[in-house]
């Protein structure tokens, strides 16, 4: 029996996808078949060992096979590069673009350049990345003339921004040559954490056309001064990729729709109004144990939220997280 839900009325031109980092217990082809059956328009594909390993042999052949499968299923794709241990089995998200060791920074940049090539072969509309956290020993690059502790901290942060811009330059060159935007994500706790931080990097780099923005709607709720819908409007000129989930103010925890505080109809209306053309990708990386169920529940929720003329409580499907499931939608 097909899992595809009945068509839901919506006046929005938005296209929805689901991130494979929330389906890590499934083989990639099973995950793609599930999403196509459910009616998703695409997939947010995280490069990782369990799905498409960017470091294993025969990458080109595996990528071309995947491209054919995506075409068969009618799925668009965005390349995600946030796998936790793809480069280092002992350091989460390490090494980053800010690593104190230039050789280690180059490993991350090389992964992103490789992702640009994979994106080209798959016909992806963007390659996602993030900065990483500020390393404790960034002060080694700082101005030794900064006399006080506060001055040293400012100098260390300035040095980190310089490091980030320099490390991203070859990646942006590859993205420019490929005609695929590099969409950096403001991530809570990272050096580049906010929309203001994105604009600092953009200015430092001279506003290259290839540098775009990944906007995570939950992160907007978590820490931006603007509402998520206002963040969409403010980010519109640079918006190349969107991730979506529920979240609470001040708490960086990706939640199923309905478990947080976000008012989604204005967010989806804003995305449609600014003419966003990419995928809107559900991002639940810590809910893979319940991934198939949450994928099934999330798309109807988004369709109903987009149908803004429908009364909020009229004929609404259950929110993911409402009612009983074996796991209650939580990570064990």
CSV table of C-alpha atoms in Angstrom, one decimal:
chain,number,residue,atom,x,y,z
A,1,UNK,CA,0.0,0.0,0.0
A,2,UNK,CA,1.4,3.4,-0.9
A,3,UNK,CA,2.2,5.9,1.9
A,4,UNK,CA,1.5,8.9,-0.4
A,5,UNK,CA,-1.0,11.1,1.4
A,6,UNK,CA,-4.0,12.5,-0.3
A,7,UNK,CA,-3.3,15.8,-2.2
A,8,UNK,CA,-3.8,18.9,0.0
A,9,UNK,CA,-4.9,22.3,-1.2
A,10,UNK,CA,-2.2,24.9,-1.2
A,11,UNK,CA,-1.6,28.1,-3.1
A,12,UNK,CA,2.1,28.0,-2.3
A,13,UNK,CA,4.8,27.2,-4.9
A,14,UNK,CA,7.1,25.8,-2.2
A,15,UNK,CA,8.9,22.4,-2.6
A,16,UNK,CA,9.5,20.3,0.4
A,17,UNK,CA,12.3,17.8,1.1
A,18,UNK,CA,13.4,15.7,4.1
A,19,UNK,CA,17.0,15.5,5.4
A,20,UNK,CA,18.7,12.1,5.2
A,21,UNK,CA,20.5,12.9,8.5
A,22,UNK,CA,17.0,12.2,10.0
A,23,UNK,CA,16.8,8.8,8.2
A,24,UNK,CA,20.2,7.3,9.1
A,25,UNK,CA,18.7,4.0,10.1
A,26,UNK,CA,17.5,3.5,6.5
A,27,UNK,CA,19.5,2.5,3.4
A,28,UNK,CA,19.7,5.4,1.1
A,29,UNK,CA,17.6,3.9,-1.6
A,30,UNK,CA,15.0,2.9,0.9
A,31,UNK,CA,15.0,6.5,2.3
A,32,UNK,CA,14.6,7.9,-1.2
A,33,UNK,CA,11.8,5.6,-2.1
A,34,UNK,CA,10.0,6.5,1.1
A,35,UNK,CA,10.2,10.2,0.4
A,36,UNK,CA,9.0,9.8,-3.2
A,37,UNK,CA,6.1,7.6,-1.9
A,38,UNK,CA,5.2,10.2,0.6
A,39,UNK,CA,5.1,13.0,-2.0
A,40,UNK,CA,8.2,14.9,-1.1
A,41,UNK,CA,9.7,17.0,-3.9
A,42,UNK,CA,13.3,16.3,-2.9
A,43,UNK,CA,15.9,15.3,-0.4
A,44,UNK,CA,18.4,17.0,1.7
A,45,UNK,CA,21.3,14.6,1.2
A,46,UNK,CA,24.0,14.6,3.9
A,47,UNK,CA,27.3,13.2,2.7
A,48,UNK,CA,28.2,10.5,5.2
A,49,UNK,CA,29.4,6.9,5.4
A,50,UNK,CA,26.0,5.3,5.6
A,51,UNK,CA,24.5,6.9,2.5
A,52,UNK,CA,26.8,8.6,0.0
A,53,UNK,CA,30.3,8.4,1.4
A,54,UNK,CA,32.4,11.2,-0.2
A,55,UNK,CA,35.7,9.5,0.8
A,56,UNK,CA,35.1,5.9,-0.3
A,57,UNK,CA,36.3,4.5,-3.7
A,58,UNK,CA,34.3,4.8,-6.9
A,59,UNK,CA,32.6,8.1,-5.9
A,60,UNK,CA,31.9,9.2,-9.4
A,61,UNK,CA,30.2,5.9,-10.3
A,62,UNK,CA,28.2,5.9,-7.1
A,63,UNK,CA,27.2,9.5,-7.7
A,64,UNK,CA,26.1,8.9,-11.3
A,65,UNK,CA,24.0,5.9,-10.2
A,66,UNK,CA,22.4,8.0,-7.5
A,67,UNK,CA,21.7,10.8,-10.1
A,68,UNK,CA,19.8,8.3,-12.2
A,69,UNK,CA,17.8,7.1,-9.2
A,70,UNK,CA,16.8,10.6,-8.2
A,71,UNK,CA,15.7,11.3,-11.7
A,72,UNK,CA,13.6,8.1,-11.7
A,73,UNK,CA,11.9,9.2,-8.5
A,74,UNK,CA,11.5,12.8,-9.5
A,75,UNK,CA,13.4,14.1,-6.5
A,76,UNK,CA,15.4,17.3,-6.4
A,77,UNK,CA,18.4,17.5,-4.1
A,78,UNK,CA,20.5,19.8,-1.9
A,79,UNK,CA,23.9,18.7,-0.7
A,80,UNK,CA,24.4,18.8,3.1
A,81,UNK,CA,27.8,18.6,4.6
A,82,UNK,CA,27.0,18.5,8.4
A,83,UNK,CA,27.8,14.9,9.0
A,84,UNK,CA,29.2,14.5,12.5
A,85,UNK,CA,32.2,12.2,12.0
A,86,UNK,CA,32.8,12.0,8.3
A,87,UNK,CA,36.3,13.4,8.5
A,88,UNK,CA,37.3,12.5,12.0
A,89,UNK,CA,35.9,9.5,14.0
A,90,UNK,CA,36.8,11.1,17.3
A,91,UNK,CA,35.8,14.8,16.8
A,92,UNK,CA,32.3,15.8,16.1
A,93,UNK,CA,32.2,18.1,13.0
A,94,UNK,CA,36.0,18.1,13.0
A,95,UNK,CA,38.1,19.4,11.5
A,96,UNK,CA,36.3,22.6,10.8
A,97,UNK,CA,37.0,25.6,8.6
A,98,UNK,CA,38.5,27.2,11.7
A,99,UNK,CA,40.8,24.4,12.8
A,100,UNK,CA,44.1,25.8,14.2
A,101,UNK,CA,46.1,23.4,11.9
A,102,UNK,CA,46.1,24.7,8.3
A,103,UNK,CA,46.3,21.1,7.0
A,104,UNK,CA,43.2,20.2,8.9
A,105,UNK,CA,41.3,23.3,7.6
A,106,UNK,CA,42.3,22.2,4.1
A,107,UNK,CA,40.7,18.8,4.7
A,108,UNK,CA,37.4,20.5,5.4
A,109,UNK,CA,37.8,22.8,2.4
A,110,UNK,CA,38.6,19.8,0.2
A,111,UNK,CA,35.5,18.0,1.4
A,112,UNK,CA,33.4,21.1,0.4
A,113,UNK,CA,35.1,21.2,-3.0
A,114,UNK,CA,34.3,17.6,-3.4
A,115,UNK,CA,30.7,18.3,-2.4
A,116,UNK,CA,30.5,21.0,-5.2
A,117,UNK,CA,31.5,18.3,-7.7
A,118,UNK,CA,29.0,15.9,-6.4
A,119,UNK,CA,26.3,18.6,-6.5
A,120,UNK,CA,27.2,19.2,-10.1
A,121,UNK,CA,26.9,15.5,-11.0
A,122,UNK,CA,23.5,15.3,-9.1
A,123,UNK,CA,22.1,18.5,-10.4
A,124,UNK,CA,21.8,19.8,-6.8
A,125,UNK,CA,20.6,23.4,-6.3
A,126,UNK,CA,23.1,24.3,-3.5
A,127,UNK,CA,25.8,23.0,-1.3
A,128,UNK,CA,25.4,23.6,2.5
A,129,UNK,CA,28.1,24.3,5.0
A,130,UNK,CA,28.8,26.0,8.3
A,131,UNK,CA,31.8,27.7,10.0
A,132,UNK,CA,32.4,25.6,13.1
A,133,UNK,CA,33.0,26.8,16.6
A,134,UNK,CA,35.7,29.2,17.6
A,135,UNK,CA,38.7,27.1,18.7
A,136,UNK,CA,40.2,27.8,22.1
A,137,UNK,CA,43.6,28.4,20.7
A,138,UNK,CA,42.6,30.9,18.0
A,139,UNK,CA,44.5,33.4,20.1
A,140,UNK,CA,47.7,32.1,18.5
A,141,UNK,CA,46.7,34.0,15.4
A,142,UNK,CA,45.7,37.1,17.2
A,143,UNK,CA,47.5,40.5,17.4
A,144,UNK,CA,50.1,40.1,20.2
A,145,UNK,CA,49.7,43.9,20.7
A,146,UNK,CA,46.3,43.4,22.3
A,147,UNK,CA,47.1,44.2,25.9
A,148,UNK,CA,44.0,43.3,28.0
A,149,UNK,CA,41.9,40.2,28.1
A,150,UNK,CA,39.0,41.8,26.3
A,151,UNK,CA,41.3,43.1,23.6
A,152,UNK,CA,42.8,39.6,23.2
A,153,UNK,CA,39.4,38.1,22.8
A,154,UNK,CA,38.4,40.6,20.1
A,155,UNK,CA,41.7,40.0,18.3
A,156,UNK,CA,41.3,36.2,18.5
A,157,UNK,CA,37.8,36.5,17.0
A,158,UNK,CA,39.0,38.8,14.2
A,159,UNK,CA,41.7,36.3,13.4
A,160,UNK,CA,39.1,33.5,13.3
A,161,UNK,CA,37.0,35.5,10.8
A,162,UNK,CA,40.1,36.0,8.6
A,163,UNK,CA,40.8,32.3,8.8
A,164,UNK,CA,37.3,31.4,7.8
A,165,UNK,CA,37.4,33.7,4.8
A,166,UNK,CA,40.7,32.4,3.6
A,167,UNK,CA,39.7,28.8,4.0
A,168,UNK,CA,36.5,29.3,2.1
A,169,UNK,CA,38.1,31.0,-0.8
A,170,UNK,CA,39.0,27.9,-2.9
A,171,UNK,CA,35.6,26.4,-2.1
A,172,UNK,CA,33.9,29.6,-3.5
A,173,UNK,CA,36.2,29.4,-6.5
A,174,UNK,CA,35.0,25.9,-7.2
A,175,UNK,CA,31.4,26.9,-6.6
A,176,UNK,CA,31.7,29.8,-9.0
A,177,UNK,CA,33.2,27.6,-11.7
A,178,UNK,CA,30.4,25.1,-11.2
A,179,UNK,CA,27.6,27.6,-11.0
A,180,UNK,CA,26.3,26.1,-7.8
A,181,UNK,CA,25.9,28.4,-4.7
A,182,UNK,CA,27.7,27.6,-1.4
A,183,UNK,CA,25.0,28.2,1.2
A,184,UNK,CA,26.5,28.8,4.6
A,185,UNK,CA,24.3,28.2,7.7
A,186,UNK,CA,24.3,30.4,10.8
A,187,UNK,CA,24.5,27.8,13.6
A,188,UNK,CA,24.0,28.5,17.3
A,189,UNK,CA,27.3,28.2,19.1
A,190,UNK,CA,29.4,28.6,16.0
A,191,UNK,CA,31.5,31.6,15.0
A,192,UNK,CA,29.0,32.3,12.2
A,193,UNK,CA,25.8,32.1,14.3
A,194,UNK,CA,23.5,34.8,13.1
A,195,UNK,CA,22.3,36.7,10.0
A,196,UNK,CA,24.6,39.6,11.1
A,197,UNK,CA,27.5,37.1,11.1
A,198,UNK,CA,26.6,36.0,7.6
A,199,UNK,CA,26.8,39.6,6.4
A,200,UNK,CA,30.2,40.1,8.1
A,201,UNK,CA,31.6,37.1,6.2
A,202,UNK,CA,30.0,38.3,3.0
A,203,UNK,CA,31.6,41.7,3.4
A,204,UNK,CA,35.0,40.2,4.3
A,205,UNK,CA,34.9,38.1,1.1
A,206,UNK,CA,33.8,41.0,-1.1
A,207,UNK,CA,30.2,39.8,-1.6
A,208,UNK,CA,30.9,37.0,-4.1
A,209,UNK,CA,27.9,35.8,-6.1
A,210,UNK,CA,28.6,32.2,-5.2
A,211,UNK,CA,28.2,32.8,-1.4
A,212,UNK,CA,24.6,32.3,-0.4
A,213,UNK,CA,22.7,31.5,2.8
A,214,UNK,CA,21.2,28.4,4.4
A,215,UNK,CA,18.4,29.7,6.7
A,216,UNK,CA,17.3,27.3,9.4
A,217,UNK,CA,13.9,28.4,10.6
A,218,UNK,CA,14.4,26.8,14.0
A,219,UNK,CA,17.6,28.7,14.5
A,220,UNK,CA,15.8,31.9,13.8
A,221,UNK,CA,13.3,31.1,16.6
A,222,UNK,CA,16.2,30.1,18.9
A,223,UNK,CA,18.3,33.2,18.8
A,224,UNK,CA,17.5,35.8,16.2
A,225,UNK,CA,15.9,39.1,17.3
A,226,UNK,CA,13.5,39.0,14.4
A,227,UNK,CA,10.7,36.6,14.0
A,228,UNK,CA,11.3,33.6,11.7
A,229,UNK,CA,9.1,35.1,9.0
A,230,UNK,CA,10.9,38.5,9.3
A,231,UNK,CA,14.2,36.6,9.1
A,232,UNK,CA,13.0,35.1,5.8
A,233,UNK,CA,12.2,38.5,4.4
A,234,UNK,CA,15.5,40.0,5.6
A,235,UNK,CA,17.5,37.1,4.2
A,236,UNK,CA,15.7,36.9,0.8
A,237,UNK,CA,18.4,38.3,-1.5
A,238,UNK,CA,20.9,35.7,-0.3
A,239,UNK,CA,18.6,32.8,0.4
A,240,UNK,CA,19.8,29.6,-1.3
A,241,UNK,CA,18.6,26.8,1.0
A,242,UNK,CA,16.1,26.5,3.8
A,243,UNK,CA,15.9,24.0,6.7
A,244,UNK,CA,12.8,23.7,8.8
A,245,UNK,CA,11.7,22.2,12.1
A,246,UNK,CA,10.2,23.4,15.3
A,247,UNK,CA,12.2,25.0,18.1
A,248,UNK,CA,11.9,27.0,21.3
A,249,UNK,CA,13.4,30.4,22.1
A,250,UNK,CA,16.9,30.1,23.6
A,251,UNK,CA,17.1,26.3,23.2
A,252,UNK,CA,19.0,24.7,20.3
A,253,UNK,CA,16.9,21.5,20.0
A,254,UNK,CA,15.4,20.4,16.7
A,255,UNK,CA,11.8,19.4,17.4
A,256,UNK,CA,9.0,17.8,15.4
A,257,UNK,CA,6.4,20.2,14.2
A,258,UNK,CA,4.0,21.2,17.0
A,259,UNK,CA,6.5,20.5,19.8
A,260,UNK,CA,8.0,24.0,19.8
A,261,UNK,CA,6.9,27.6,19.5
A,262,UNK,CA,7.0,28.5,15.8
A,263,UNK,CA,4.0,29.9,14.0
A,264,UNK,CA,4.5,28.2,10.6
A,265,UNK,CA,1.9,29.8,8.3
A,266,UNK,CA,3.6,33.2,8.3
A,267,UNK,CA,7.0,31.6,7.7
A,268,UNK,CA,5.8,29.6,4.6
A,269,UNK,CA,3.9,32.7,3.4
A,270,UNK,CA,7.1,34.7,3.6
A,271,UNK,CA,9.1,32.1,1.7
A,272,UNK,CA,6.4,32.1,-1.1
A,273,UNK,CA,6.2,35.9,-1.1
A,274,UNK,CA,10.0,36.4,-1.6
A,275,UNK,CA,10.0,33.9,-4.5
A,276,UNK,CA,12.2,31.3,-2.9
A,277,UNK,CA,12.8,28.6,-5.5
A,278,UNK,CA,14.9,26.0,-3.6
A,279,UNK,CA,13.9,23.1,-1.4
A,280,UNK,CA,12.4,23.6,2.1
A,281,UNK,CA,14.1,20.6,4.0
A,282,UNK,CA,12.8,19.1,7.2
A,283,UNK,CA,15.8,18.9,9.6
A,284,UNK,CA,15.4,16.4,12.4
A,285,UNK,CA,18.9,14.8,12.8
A,286,UNK,CA,18.3,13.4,16.3
A,287,UNK,CA,15.0,11.7,15.4
A,288,UNK,CA,16.3,9.1,13.0
A,289,UNK,CA,14.8,6.3,15.1
A,290,UNK,CA,11.4,7.6,14.3
A,291,UNK,CA,12.3,9.0,10.9
A,292,UNK,CA,9.8,7.2,8.7
A,293,UNK,CA,6.9,8.2,10.9
A,294,UNK,CA,8.0,11.8,11.2
A,295,UNK,CA,8.6,12.0,7.5
A,296,UNK,CA,5.1,10.8,7.0
A,297,UNK,CA,3.6,13.3,9.4
A,298,UNK,CA,5.7,16.3,8.5
A,299,UNK,CA,4.6,16.8,4.9
A,300,UNK,CA,0.8,17.1,5.6
A,301,UNK,CA,1.7,19.5,8.5
A,302,UNK,CA,3.6,21.7,6.1
A,303,UNK,CA,0.8,21.5,3.4
A,304,UNK,CA,-1.8,22.5,6.0
A,305,UNK,CA,0.4,25.3,7.4
A,306,UNK,CA,0.8,26.6,3.8
A,307,UNK,CA,-2.9,26.6,3.2
A,308,UNK,CA,-3.3,29.8,5.2
A,309,UNK,CA,-7.0,30.2,4.3
A,310,UNK,CA,-7.8,27.1,6.2
A,311,UNK,CA,-8.9,27.8,9.8
A,312,UNK,CA,-6.0,26.7,12.1
A,313,UNK,CA,-7.9,23.8,13.8
A,314,UNK,CA,-10.1,22.7,10.9
A,315,UNK,CA,-9.4,19.3,9.6
A,316,UNK,CA,-5.8,19.4,10.8
A,317,UNK,CA,-3.7,16.2,10.9
A,318,UNK,CA,-2.0,15.4,14.2
A,319,UNK,CA,1.2,17.2,14.8
A,320,UNK,CA,4.3,15.0,14.8
A,321,UNK,CA,4.8,14.3,18.5
A,322,UNK,CA,1.1,14.3,19.3
A,323,UNK,CA,-0.4,11.0,20.4
A,324,UNK,CA,1.4,7.8,21.3
A,325,UNK,CA,4.1,6.1,19.3
A,326,UNK,CA,6.5,3.4,20.5
A,327,UNK,CA,9.3,6.0,20.9
A,328,UNK,CA,7.2,9.1,21.5
A,329,UNK,CA,9.2,10.8,18.8
A,330,UNK,CA,12.2,11.2,21.1
A,331,UNK,CA,15.7,10.0,21.0
A,332,UNK,CA,16.2,7.1,23.3
